[in-house]
Short mmCIF file of C-alpha atoms in Angstrom, two decimals:
data_model
loop_
_atom_site.label_atom_id
_atom_site.label_comp_id
_atom_site.label_asym_id
_atom_site.label_seq_id
_atom_site.Cartn_x
_atom_site.Cartn_y
_atom_site.Cartn_z
CA MET U 1 -62.55 106.48 -132.79
CA THR U 2 -64.07 104.40 -135.61
CA THR U 3 -64.81 106.41 -138.74
CA PRO U 4 -67.91 105.67 -140.86
CA PHE U 5 -65.58 104.43 -143.61
CA LYS U 6 -63.78 102.01 -141.28
CA PHE U 7 -67.08 100.80 -139.84
CA ALA U 8 -68.53 100.16 -143.31
CA ALA U 9 -65.37 98.36 -144.35
CA ALA U 10 -65.50 96.19 -141.24
CA VAL U 11 -69.15 95.31 -141.91
CA ALA U 12 -68.32 94.45 -145.53
CA LEU U 13 -65.40 92.26 -144.47
CA ALA U 14 -67.57 90.46 -141.91
CA ALA U 15 -70.29 89.90 -144.50
CA CYS U 16 -67.76 88.53 -146.99
CA ALA U 17 -66.33 86.24 -144.33
CA ALA U 18 -69.79 84.96 -143.40
CA THR U 19 -70.71 84.44 -147.03
CA SER U 20 -67.44 82.64 -147.67
CA ALA U 21 -67.93 80.38 -144.65
CA TRP U 22 -71.53 79.60 -145.68
CA ALA U 23 -70.49 78.89 -149.26
CA GLN U 24 -67.68 76.66 -148.06
CA GLY U 25 -70.14 74.78 -145.85
CA ALA U 26 -72.49 74.34 -148.80
CA SER U 27 -69.76 73.07 -151.09
CA ASP U 28 -68.44 70.65 -148.46
CA TRP U 29 -71.73 68.90 -147.66
CA ARG U 30 -71.99 65.27 -148.72
CA PRO U 31 -74.60 62.59 -148.01
CA SER U 32 -73.56 60.03 -145.40
CA LYS U 33 -75.59 57.14 -146.82
CA PRO U 34 -77.37 56.17 -150.09
CA VAL U 35 -79.82 58.79 -151.40
CA ARG U 36 -83.28 57.89 -152.66
CA ILE U 37 -84.59 59.73 -155.73
CA ILE U 38 -88.38 59.26 -155.71
CA VAL U 39 -90.09 59.41 -159.11
CA PRO U 40 -93.89 59.55 -158.62
CA ILE U 41 -94.59 57.99 -162.02
CA VAL U 42 -93.17 55.17 -164.17
CA GLY U 43 -91.96 54.91 -167.75
CA SER U 44 -91.74 58.64 -168.42
CA THR U 45 -89.21 61.36 -169.11
CA ASN U 46 -89.28 62.03 -165.35
CA ASP U 47 -87.80 58.56 -164.94
CA VAL U 48 -85.29 59.17 -167.75
CA LEU U 49 -84.12 62.40 -166.12
CA ALA U 50 -83.73 60.71 -162.73
CA ARG U 51 -81.61 57.95 -164.24
CA LEU U 52 -79.49 60.48 -166.12
CA ILE U 53 -78.67 62.59 -163.09
CA GLY U 54 -78.42 59.79 -160.51
CA PRO U 55 -75.04 58.43 -161.64
CA GLU U 56 -73.66 61.97 -162.03
CA LEU U 57 -74.69 62.91 -158.49
CA GLN U 58 -73.18 59.67 -157.26
CA LYS U 59 -69.86 60.54 -158.90
CA ALA U 60 -69.88 64.02 -157.40
CA LEU U 61 -71.07 63.18 -153.90
CA GLY U 62 -69.67 59.71 -153.27
CA GLN U 63 -72.85 57.83 -152.29
CA PRO U 64 -75.24 55.67 -154.36
CA PHE U 65 -78.30 57.52 -155.72
CA VAL U 66 -81.11 54.98 -156.03
CA VAL U 67 -84.12 55.75 -158.25
CA GLU U 68 -87.43 54.49 -156.82
CA ASN U 69 -90.71 54.72 -158.74
CA LYS U 70 -93.68 55.44 -156.46
CA PRO U 71 -96.68 56.02 -158.77
CA GLY U 72 -100.30 56.58 -157.87
CA ALA U 73 -102.92 59.28 -157.21
CA GLY U 74 -101.58 61.50 -159.98
CA GLY U 75 -98.12 61.59 -158.42
CA ASN U 76 -99.35 62.39 -154.92
CA ILE U 77 -98.15 59.10 -153.39
CA GLY U 78 -94.52 59.65 -154.31
CA ALA U 79 -94.57 63.35 -153.49
CA LEU U 80 -96.14 62.67 -150.09
CA GLU U 81 -93.41 60.17 -149.27
CA VAL U 82 -90.78 62.85 -149.87
CA ALA U 83 -92.76 65.51 -147.98
CA ARG U 84 -92.79 63.19 -144.93
CA ALA U 85 -89.12 62.16 -145.20
CA ALA U 86 -86.37 63.44 -142.92
CA PRO U 87 -85.01 66.76 -144.24
CA ASP U 88 -81.42 65.55 -144.24
CA GLY U 89 -80.57 65.40 -147.96
CA HIS U 90 -81.07 61.64 -148.30
CA THR U 91 -84.50 61.72 -150.00
CA LEU U 92 -85.18 63.72 -153.17
CA LEU U 93 -88.20 64.12 -155.46
CA ILE U 94 -88.35 64.33 -159.23
CA GLY U 95 -91.42 66.56 -159.42
CA TYR U 96 -93.57 67.66 -162.34
CA ASN U 97 -96.75 69.63 -163.09
CA GLY U 98 -99.18 67.12 -161.59
CA PRO U 99 -98.15 66.61 -157.95
CA LEU U 100 -96.63 70.09 -157.63
CA ALA U 101 -99.22 72.34 -159.29
CA ILE U 102 -102.21 70.71 -160.99
CA ASN U 103 -103.34 68.46 -158.15
CA VAL U 104 -103.74 71.39 -155.76
CA THR U 105 -106.98 72.28 -157.58
CA LEU U 106 -107.80 68.92 -159.19
CA PHE U 107 -108.11 67.06 -155.88
CA ASP U 108 -110.71 68.04 -153.28
CA LYS U 109 -108.28 67.15 -150.50
CA MET U 110 -104.49 67.12 -150.87
CA PRO U 111 -102.40 65.03 -148.43
CA TYR U 112 -99.60 67.64 -148.50
CA ASP U 113 -99.00 71.26 -149.46
CA PRO U 114 -96.36 71.42 -152.22
CA MET U 115 -95.54 75.05 -151.41
CA LYS U 116 -95.02 74.40 -147.68
CA GLU U 117 -93.88 70.78 -147.38
CA LEU U 118 -91.38 70.52 -150.24
CA ALA U 119 -88.20 72.51 -150.79
CA PRO U 120 -87.45 73.36 -154.45
CA ILE U 121 -83.88 72.81 -155.63
CA THR U 122 -84.07 73.53 -159.36
CA LEU U 123 -86.53 73.57 -162.23
CA ALA U 124 -84.44 71.34 -164.47
CA VAL U 125 -86.21 71.21 -167.84
CA LYS U 126 -89.42 72.10 -169.61
CA SER U 127 -90.97 71.23 -172.95
CA PRO U 128 -94.12 71.65 -175.03
CA GLN U 129 -95.97 68.45 -175.92
CA TYR U 130 -96.87 66.52 -179.05
CA LEU U 131 -100.44 65.64 -179.97
CA VAL U 132 -100.09 62.10 -181.36
CA VAL U 133 -102.72 59.67 -182.66
CA ASN U 134 -102.97 56.08 -183.73
CA PRO U 135 -102.55 56.04 -187.55
CA ALA U 136 -105.42 53.54 -187.93
CA ALA U 137 -107.85 56.09 -186.51
CA GLY U 138 -107.56 57.94 -189.82
CA PHE U 139 -107.09 61.50 -188.56
CA THR U 140 -105.46 63.62 -191.24
CA ASP U 141 -104.82 66.76 -189.15
CA VAL U 142 -106.03 68.65 -186.07
CA LYS U 143 -109.19 69.96 -187.76
CA ASP U 144 -110.09 66.45 -188.92
CA PHE U 145 -109.47 65.07 -185.43
CA ILE U 146 -111.79 67.67 -183.90
CA ALA U 147 -114.48 67.17 -186.57
CA LYS U 148 -114.55 63.39 -186.14
CA ALA U 149 -114.60 63.64 -182.34
CA LYS U 150 -117.53 66.06 -182.56
CA ALA U 151 -119.41 63.81 -184.97
CA GLN U 152 -119.00 60.71 -182.78
CA PRO U 153 -118.65 61.95 -179.20
CA THR U 154 -118.63 58.49 -177.59
CA LYS U 155 -116.23 56.81 -180.01
CA TYR U 156 -112.82 58.19 -179.13
CA SER U 157 -110.65 58.03 -176.02
CA TYR U 158 -107.28 59.46 -175.10
CA GLY U 159 -104.53 58.22 -172.83
CA SER U 160 -102.49 60.28 -170.39
CA VAL U 161 -99.36 59.56 -168.36
CA ALA U 162 -101.33 60.09 -165.13
CA MET U 163 -104.46 61.67 -163.80
CA GLY U 164 -103.73 65.33 -163.14
CA SER U 165 -100.67 65.43 -165.38
CA ALA U 166 -100.10 68.02 -168.10
CA SER U 167 -100.73 65.12 -170.49
CA HIS U 168 -104.26 64.88 -169.04
CA LEU U 169 -105.09 68.56 -168.58
CA THR U 170 -103.76 69.63 -171.96
CA MET U 171 -106.34 67.43 -173.70
CA GLU U 172 -109.03 68.80 -171.39
CA MET U 173 -107.94 72.30 -172.44
CA MET U 174 -108.19 71.30 -176.08
CA LYS U 175 -111.62 69.68 -175.60
CA SER U 176 -112.91 72.83 -173.94
CA ALA U 177 -111.41 75.15 -176.56
CA ALA U 178 -112.61 73.14 -179.56
CA GLY U 179 -115.91 71.80 -178.16
CA PHE U 180 -115.48 68.04 -178.64
CA HIS U 181 -115.57 64.99 -176.37
CA ALA U 182 -113.08 62.16 -175.83
CA THR U 183 -112.96 59.79 -172.86
CA HIS U 184 -109.95 60.09 -170.56
CA ILE U 185 -108.01 56.90 -169.77
CA PRO U 186 -105.29 57.63 -167.18
CA TYR U 187 -102.22 55.40 -166.94
CA ARG U 188 -99.31 55.06 -164.52
CA GLY U 189 -96.68 56.56 -166.73
CA ALA U 190 -96.01 57.21 -170.39
CA GLY U 191 -94.85 53.66 -171.15
CA PRO U 192 -98.21 51.89 -170.76
CA ALA U 193 -100.13 54.86 -172.18
CA VAL U 194 -98.05 54.94 -175.36
CA THR U 195 -98.17 51.13 -175.66
CA ASP U 196 -101.97 51.20 -175.61
CA LEU U 197 -102.05 54.11 -178.05
CA ILE U 198 -99.92 52.13 -180.51
CA ALA U 199 -102.19 49.11 -180.01
CA GLY U 200 -105.30 51.20 -180.69
CA SER U 201 -106.85 50.82 -177.23
CA VAL U 202 -106.95 54.64 -177.14
CA GLN U 203 -106.81 56.88 -180.18
CA ALA U 204 -104.89 59.97 -179.08
CA GLY U 205 -102.77 61.60 -176.41
CA PHE U 206 -100.46 64.45 -175.46
CA PHE U 207 -96.90 63.43 -174.60
CA VAL U 208 -93.53 65.15 -174.36
CA PRO U 209 -91.44 64.42 -177.47
CA GLY U 210 -89.02 62.10 -175.68
CA ASN U 211 -91.83 59.63 -175.02
CA VAL U 212 -93.02 59.28 -178.63
CA GLN U 213 -90.35 60.53 -181.08
CA GLY U 214 -89.11 57.05 -182.00
CA PHE U 215 -92.60 55.70 -182.63
CA VAL U 216 -93.46 58.70 -184.83
CA LYS U 217 -90.32 58.08 -186.92
CA GLU U 218 -91.24 54.40 -187.25
CA GLY U 219 -94.78 55.29 -188.40
CA ARG U 220 -96.40 53.60 -185.42
CA LEU U 221 -97.80 56.93 -184.24
CA LYS U 222 -98.90 59.97 -186.23
CA LEU U 223 -97.91 63.46 -185.08
CA LEU U 224 -100.60 66.11 -185.59
CA ALA U 225 -99.36 69.17 -183.69
CA SER U 226 -97.28 70.56 -180.84
CA THR U 227 -98.37 72.74 -177.92
CA GLY U 228 -95.56 75.30 -177.94
CA PRO U 229 -95.55 78.91 -179.13
CA LYS U 230 -93.48 77.86 -182.16
CA ARG U 231 -92.71 74.71 -184.13
CA PHE U 232 -90.08 72.24 -182.95
CA PRO U 233 -86.78 72.51 -184.85
CA SER U 234 -86.77 68.73 -185.39
CA THR U 235 -90.31 68.75 -186.88
CA PRO U 236 -90.55 72.03 -188.81
CA ASP U 237 -93.44 70.76 -190.95
CA VAL U 238 -95.65 70.00 -187.94
CA PRO U 239 -97.86 72.96 -186.93
CA THR U 240 -98.59 74.16 -183.43
CA LEU U 241 -102.14 73.91 -182.10
CA ALA U 242 -102.33 77.69 -182.26
CA GLU U 243 -101.57 77.49 -186.00
CA SER U 244 -104.18 74.75 -186.33
CA GLY U 245 -107.05 77.00 -185.29
CA LEU U 246 -106.85 77.04 -181.48
CA LYS U 247 -105.77 80.63 -180.92
CA ASP U 248 -103.14 81.25 -178.22
CA PHE U 249 -103.14 77.58 -177.19
CA GLU U 250 -99.97 76.72 -175.27
CA ALA U 251 -99.18 74.07 -172.65
CA THR U 252 -95.85 73.17 -171.12
CA SER U 253 -94.59 70.12 -169.24
CA TRP U 254 -91.74 70.55 -166.78
CA ILE U 255 -89.60 68.56 -164.36
CA GLY U 256 -87.62 69.66 -161.32
CA LEU U 257 -85.77 68.40 -158.26
CA LEU U 258 -87.02 68.95 -154.71
CA ALA U 259 -86.30 67.90 -151.13
CA PRO U 260 -88.44 67.79 -147.98
CA ALA U 261 -89.22 71.19 -146.44
CA GLY U 262 -86.80 72.08 -143.70
CA THR U 263 -83.75 70.74 -145.53
CA PRO U 264 -80.83 73.02 -144.55
CA PRO U 265 -79.78 75.67 -147.11
CA ALA U 266 -76.28 74.17 -147.34
CA ILE U 267 -77.76 70.89 -148.62
CA ILE U 268 -80.22 72.58 -150.99
CA ASN U 269 -77.47 74.71 -152.47
CA ARG U 270 -75.04 71.83 -152.85
CA TYR U 271 -77.63 69.89 -154.81
CA HIS U 272 -78.49 73.00 -156.82
CA ASP U 273 -74.86 73.63 -157.75
CA GLU U 274 -74.34 70.00 -158.76
CA MET U 275 -77.56 69.94 -160.81
CA VAL U 276 -76.63 73.12 -162.70
CA ARG U 277 -73.23 71.61 -163.49
CA ILE U 278 -74.76 68.26 -164.57
CA LEU U 279 -77.54 69.79 -166.69
CA ASN U 280 -75.02 71.96 -168.54
CA SER U 281 -72.48 69.20 -169.13
CA PRO U 282 -72.14 68.42 -172.88
CA ASP U 283 -73.30 64.79 -172.72
CA ILE U 284 -76.40 65.47 -170.60
CA GLN U 285 -77.20 68.58 -172.65
CA LYS U 286 -77.16 66.54 -175.84
CA ARG U 287 -79.36 63.82 -174.36
CA LEU U 288 -81.92 66.34 -173.17
CA HIS U 289 -81.87 68.40 -176.35
CA ASP U 290 -82.39 65.22 -178.37
CA MET U 291 -85.61 64.75 -176.38
CA GLU U 292 -86.61 68.36 -177.23
CA PHE U 293 -86.19 69.55 -173.64
CA GLU U 294 -85.22 73.12 -172.87
CA ILE U 295 -82.70 73.14 -170.03
CA VAL U 296 -83.68 75.68 -167.36
CA ALA U 297 -81.49 74.93 -164.28
CA SER U 298 -83.22 77.63 -162.21
CA SER U 299 -82.41 78.79 -158.70
CA PRO U 300 -84.46 77.37 -155.77
CA LYS U 301 -86.30 80.71 -155.44
CA GLN U 302 -87.09 80.83 -159.16
CA PHE U 303 -88.43 77.27 -159.00
CA SER U 304 -90.60 78.13 -155.98
CA ASP U 305 -92.01 81.15 -157.81
CA TRP U 306 -92.63 79.01 -160.91
CA ILE U 307 -94.62 76.43 -158.91
CA GLY U 308 -96.75 79.19 -157.41
CA THR U 309 -97.48 80.61 -160.85
CA GLU U 310 -98.29 77.16 -162.25
CA ILE U 311 -100.73 76.41 -159.41
CA VAL U 312 -102.69 79.50 -160.41
CA ARG U 313 -102.45 78.83 -164.17
CA TRP U 314 -103.48 75.17 -164.06
CA GLY U 315 -106.09 75.95 -161.41
CA LYS U 316 -107.83 78.22 -163.91
CA VAL U 317 -107.68 75.48 -166.56
CA ILE U 318 -109.25 72.96 -164.17
CA LYS U 319 -112.02 75.34 -163.13
CA ASP U 320 -112.71 76.39 -166.73
CA THR U 321 -112.85 72.80 -168.03
CA GLY U 322 -114.56 71.21 -165.02
CA ALA U 323 -111.87 68.52 -164.82
CA LYS U 324 -111.92 66.37 -161.68
CA ALA U 325 -109.75 63.69 -160.09
CA GLU U 326 -111.14 60.30 -161.16
#
């Protein structure tokens, strides 16, 4: 006769064996052909992250990891391509606020459902943004920027890395909170947006530090404020927007890795494990910290929950500001 103790022990042993077999399967999976990493934007920290992790994944998994930029429609074109790809581990998405959270409310009709048609692997990094301006515009600080924009509502424009990006919506949040106007000029990535800002074609913009740090140091851009809850360690003299008169103002950019929905758990978990290892390796850590990124390396479930929360949060911003896809 089997005692309750023996039965419980047998169940525990079976569960351990199943877990061990599953874990072994996850750790053994490898791609059988080159893997595409789709970046739905160009010239941005999304692209930098993809090109940092690609060679490391290639070393670990033994196949080439090829970065492909597929910009357009606020990131929707690239994200849709991944959503429609075979769920076999050979197509990945570098996703960010826009195509994963903001666009759900910003666009009247989405070509995919990010919560149902994409499988989160890890929220890799997040970061507040810098409010930067062209020095020739003559803005001395945030209050001066707001005052001048209010006084001449048709004079100033701002660039963003893409329609529907945090770069775009953060300025819309600021406009709504402070009551000024500036014309939105969306670009296909940070590179062209920052180039035009330096040239004076637009006067301001919100960008993650990694996109503008060098130009601020060279004096080609002027840094007015950051969007975090506290000042950046590398720029302790630069106030946050909350300190500059916009109470409780905070906006975060973030980047993660995803696969098509339906990708087997063994594949998702292999990529997750490799990404956690890569993101916490000393060289990659230093590179990301130098760009003022906070390394998150979340679980797939945590990333899924984060996207759901961000859809709600940015949806409120869009409704409150009246922002629309252009």
